[in-house]
Tab-separated table of C-alpha atoms in Angstrom:
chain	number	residue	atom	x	y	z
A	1	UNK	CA	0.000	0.000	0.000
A	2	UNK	CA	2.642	2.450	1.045
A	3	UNK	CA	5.846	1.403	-0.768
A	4	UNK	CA	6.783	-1.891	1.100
A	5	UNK	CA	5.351	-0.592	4.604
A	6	UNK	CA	1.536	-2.071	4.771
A	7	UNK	CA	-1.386	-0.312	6.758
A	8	UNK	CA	-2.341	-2.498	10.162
A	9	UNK	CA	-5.813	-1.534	11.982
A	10	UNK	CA	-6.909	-3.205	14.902
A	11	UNK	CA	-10.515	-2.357	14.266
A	12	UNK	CA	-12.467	-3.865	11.166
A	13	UNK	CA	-14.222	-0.553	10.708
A	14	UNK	CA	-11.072	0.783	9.481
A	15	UNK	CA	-10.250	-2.045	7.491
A	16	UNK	CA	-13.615	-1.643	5.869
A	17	UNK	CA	-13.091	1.666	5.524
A	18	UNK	CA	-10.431	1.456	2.629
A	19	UNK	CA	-12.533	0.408	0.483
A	20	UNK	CA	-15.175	2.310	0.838
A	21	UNK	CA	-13.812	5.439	-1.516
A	22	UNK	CA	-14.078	2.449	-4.345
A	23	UNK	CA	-17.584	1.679	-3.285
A	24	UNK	CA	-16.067	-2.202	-3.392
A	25	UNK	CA	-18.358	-4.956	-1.849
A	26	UNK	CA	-16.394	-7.533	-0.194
A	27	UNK	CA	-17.618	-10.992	-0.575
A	28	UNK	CA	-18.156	-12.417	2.608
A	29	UNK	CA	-18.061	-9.379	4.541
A	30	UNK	CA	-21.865	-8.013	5.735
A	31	UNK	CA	-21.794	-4.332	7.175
A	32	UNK	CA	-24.348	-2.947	9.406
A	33	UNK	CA	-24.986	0.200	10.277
A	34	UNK	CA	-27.514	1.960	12.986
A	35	UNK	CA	-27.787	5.114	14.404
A	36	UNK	CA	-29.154	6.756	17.403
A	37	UNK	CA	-29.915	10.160	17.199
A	38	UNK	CA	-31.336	9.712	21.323
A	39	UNK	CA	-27.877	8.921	22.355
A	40	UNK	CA	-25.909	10.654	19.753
A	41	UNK	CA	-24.358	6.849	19.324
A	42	UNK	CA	-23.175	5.642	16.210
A	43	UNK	CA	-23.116	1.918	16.204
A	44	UNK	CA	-21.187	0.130	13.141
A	45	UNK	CA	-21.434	-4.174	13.313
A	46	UNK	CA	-18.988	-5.516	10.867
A	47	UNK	CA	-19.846	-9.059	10.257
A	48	UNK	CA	-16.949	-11.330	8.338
A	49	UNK	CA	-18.721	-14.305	7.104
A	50	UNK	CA	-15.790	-16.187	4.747
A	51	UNK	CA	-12.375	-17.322	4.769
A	52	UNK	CA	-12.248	-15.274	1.607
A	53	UNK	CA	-14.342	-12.209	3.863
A	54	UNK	CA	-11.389	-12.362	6.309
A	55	UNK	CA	-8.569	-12.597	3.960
A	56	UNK	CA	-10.080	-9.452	2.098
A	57	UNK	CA	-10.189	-7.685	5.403
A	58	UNK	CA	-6.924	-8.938	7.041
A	59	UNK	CA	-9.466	-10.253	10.093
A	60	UNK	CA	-10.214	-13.893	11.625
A	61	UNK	CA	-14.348	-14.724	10.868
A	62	UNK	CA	-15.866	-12.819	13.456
A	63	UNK	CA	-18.396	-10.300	14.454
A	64	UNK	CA	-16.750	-6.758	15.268
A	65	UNK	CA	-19.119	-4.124	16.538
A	66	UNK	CA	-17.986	-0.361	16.718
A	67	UNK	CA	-19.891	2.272	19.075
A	68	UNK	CA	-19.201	5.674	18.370
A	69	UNK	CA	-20.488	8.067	21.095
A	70	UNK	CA	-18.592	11.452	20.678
A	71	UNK	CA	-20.328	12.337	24.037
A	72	UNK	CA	-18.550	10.229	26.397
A	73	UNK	CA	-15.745	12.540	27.174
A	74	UNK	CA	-18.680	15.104	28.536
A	75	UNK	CA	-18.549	13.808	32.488
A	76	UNK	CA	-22.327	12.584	32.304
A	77	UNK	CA	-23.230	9.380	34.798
A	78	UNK	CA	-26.429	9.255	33.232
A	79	UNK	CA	-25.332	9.565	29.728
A	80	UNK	CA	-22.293	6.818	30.804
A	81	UNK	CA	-25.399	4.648	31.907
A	82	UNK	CA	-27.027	4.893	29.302
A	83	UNK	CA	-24.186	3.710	26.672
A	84	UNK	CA	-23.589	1.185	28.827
A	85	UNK	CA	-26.608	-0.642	28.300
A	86	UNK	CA	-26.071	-0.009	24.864
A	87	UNK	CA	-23.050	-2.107	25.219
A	88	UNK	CA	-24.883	-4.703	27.390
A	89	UNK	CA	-27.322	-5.421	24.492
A	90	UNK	CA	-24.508	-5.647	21.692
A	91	UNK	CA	-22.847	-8.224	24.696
A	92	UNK	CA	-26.189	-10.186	24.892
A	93	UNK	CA	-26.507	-10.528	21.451
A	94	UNK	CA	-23.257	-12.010	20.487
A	95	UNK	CA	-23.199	-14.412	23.260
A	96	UNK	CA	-27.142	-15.550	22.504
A	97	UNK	CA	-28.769	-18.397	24.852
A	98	UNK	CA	-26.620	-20.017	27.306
A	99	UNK	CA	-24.229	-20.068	29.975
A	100	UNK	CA	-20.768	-19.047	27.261
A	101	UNK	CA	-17.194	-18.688	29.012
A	102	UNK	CA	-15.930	-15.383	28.302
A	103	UNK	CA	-12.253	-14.069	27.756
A	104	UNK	CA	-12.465	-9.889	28.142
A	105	UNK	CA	-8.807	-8.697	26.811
A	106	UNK	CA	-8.244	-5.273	27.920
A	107	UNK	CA	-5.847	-4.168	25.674
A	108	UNK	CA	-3.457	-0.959	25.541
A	109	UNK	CA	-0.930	0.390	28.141
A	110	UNK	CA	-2.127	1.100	31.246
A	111	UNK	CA	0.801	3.677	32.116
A	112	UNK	CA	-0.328	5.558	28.603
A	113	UNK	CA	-3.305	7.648	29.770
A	114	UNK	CA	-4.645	7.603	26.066
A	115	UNK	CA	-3.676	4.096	25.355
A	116	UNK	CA	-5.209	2.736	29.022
A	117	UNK	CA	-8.856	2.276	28.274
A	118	UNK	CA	-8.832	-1.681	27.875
A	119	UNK	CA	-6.858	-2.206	30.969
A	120	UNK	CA	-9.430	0.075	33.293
A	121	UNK	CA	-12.313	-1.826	31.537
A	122	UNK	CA	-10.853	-4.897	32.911
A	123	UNK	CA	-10.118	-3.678	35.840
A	124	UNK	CA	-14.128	-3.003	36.495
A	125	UNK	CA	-15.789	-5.993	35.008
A	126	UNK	CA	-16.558	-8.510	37.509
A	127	UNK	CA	-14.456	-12.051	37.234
A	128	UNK	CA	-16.785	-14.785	38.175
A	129	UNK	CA	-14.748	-17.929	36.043
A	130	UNK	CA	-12.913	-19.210	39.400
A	131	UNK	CA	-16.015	-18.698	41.623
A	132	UNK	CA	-18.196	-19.774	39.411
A	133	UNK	CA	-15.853	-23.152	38.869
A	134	UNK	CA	-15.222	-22.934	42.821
A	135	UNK	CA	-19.010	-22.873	44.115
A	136	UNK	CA	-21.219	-22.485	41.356
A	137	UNK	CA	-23.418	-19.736	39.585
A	138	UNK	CA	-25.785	-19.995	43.020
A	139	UNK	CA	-22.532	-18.695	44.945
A	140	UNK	CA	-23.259	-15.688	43.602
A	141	UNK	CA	-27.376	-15.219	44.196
A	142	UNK	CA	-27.584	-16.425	40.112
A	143	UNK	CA	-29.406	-19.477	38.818
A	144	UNK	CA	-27.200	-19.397	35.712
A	145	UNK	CA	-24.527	-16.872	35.053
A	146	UNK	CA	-21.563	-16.611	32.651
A	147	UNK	CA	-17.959	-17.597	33.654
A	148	UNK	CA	-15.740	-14.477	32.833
A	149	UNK	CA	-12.255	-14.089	32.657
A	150	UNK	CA	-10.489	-11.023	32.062
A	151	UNK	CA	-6.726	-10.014	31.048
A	152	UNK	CA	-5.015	-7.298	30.353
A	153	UNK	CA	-2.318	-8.613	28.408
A	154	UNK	CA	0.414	-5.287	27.998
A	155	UNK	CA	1.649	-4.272	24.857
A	156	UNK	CA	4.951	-5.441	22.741
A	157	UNK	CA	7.006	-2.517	24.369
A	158	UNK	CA	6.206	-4.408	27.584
A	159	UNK	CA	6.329	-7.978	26.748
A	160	UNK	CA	8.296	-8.898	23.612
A	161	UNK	CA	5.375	-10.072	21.676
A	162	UNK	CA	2.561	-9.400	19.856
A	163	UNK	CA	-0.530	-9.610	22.053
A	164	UNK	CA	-2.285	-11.311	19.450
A	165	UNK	CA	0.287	-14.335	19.783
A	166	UNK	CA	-0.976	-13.918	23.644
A	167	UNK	CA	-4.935	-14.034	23.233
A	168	UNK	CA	-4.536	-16.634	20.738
A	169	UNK	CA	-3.499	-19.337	23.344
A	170	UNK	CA	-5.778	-17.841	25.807
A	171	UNK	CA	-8.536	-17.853	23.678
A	172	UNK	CA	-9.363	-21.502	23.439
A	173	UNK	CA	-11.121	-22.037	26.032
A	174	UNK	CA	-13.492	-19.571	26.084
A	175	UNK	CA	-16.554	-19.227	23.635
A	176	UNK	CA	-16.881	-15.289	23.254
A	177	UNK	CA	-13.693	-13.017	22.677
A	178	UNK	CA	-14.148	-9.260	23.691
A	179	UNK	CA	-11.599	-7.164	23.176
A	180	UNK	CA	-11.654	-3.562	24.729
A	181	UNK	CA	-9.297	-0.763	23.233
């Protein structure tokens, strides 16, 4: 693309986004887009169907939604709330019917303030795996109630590799991959 230097994007929206000035449909690849003019939220759900699909758009299969809510940095609790469930839906959705282990990867640098949101994500969701394994979804006043595991796993400066190389051996034994940036 650039001489012998190629793009990388961690998000599929701006992987789709190249070829949008061509007005190119990728085969394989379904994008969704909604809008809420309520929230001011701009929600974009890329959805890579085919090997072919993910080849195009340098991405494993997968679902990969975007929220866009250029509101957030106004200090708002009830707006905050309010995106939140937002989120919660998208989260419900993806991991449909059924108790689904779930990996969250927090990713970014926690000692970069604009590079730290995965890791403080993380460091609010609430692990239940190792109770949950331990004493059971009733432990914790549920009937049935997802295991979740969280990790923040740094970034190369801080490890040496590639934190894909990371979440790829962490990821197989969970069902649903979330990963916060």
């Amino acid at each position: 693309m650039f001489g012998r230097f190629r793009v990388r994007t961690d998000l599929a929206l701006e992987a789709r986004e190249r070829f949008e000035e061509d007005d190119v449909k990728i085969r394989g690849v379904r994008i969704e887009e909604e809008d809420d003019e309520e929230l001011e939220i701009h929600t974009t759900t890329v959805v890579i169907e085919t090997e072919n699909g993910a080849k195009t758009m340098g991405k494993p299969v997968g679902t990969y939604i975007t929220m866009e809510a250029p509101n957030m940095s106004v200090p708002d609790e009830g707006y905050h709330r309010e995106i939140s469930e937002k989120l919660a839906e998208h989260l419900k959705t993806l991991m449909g019917e059924g108790e689904k282990s779930v990996l969250i990867v927090g990713l970014g640098n926690r000692e970069v303030t604009p590079d730290a949101l995965g890791p403080y994500v993380v460091q609010n969701v609430r692990i239940t795996r190792h109770l949950i394994r331990e004493y059971g979804a009733a432990s914790l006043g549920e009937e049935q109630m997802n295991p979740i595991s969280g990790i923040v796993p740094g970034v190369m400066a801080q490890t040496g590799m590639e934190t894909v190389e990371i979440v790829k051996v962490l990821y197989r034994g969970a069902d649903i991959l979330i990963l916060d940036e």
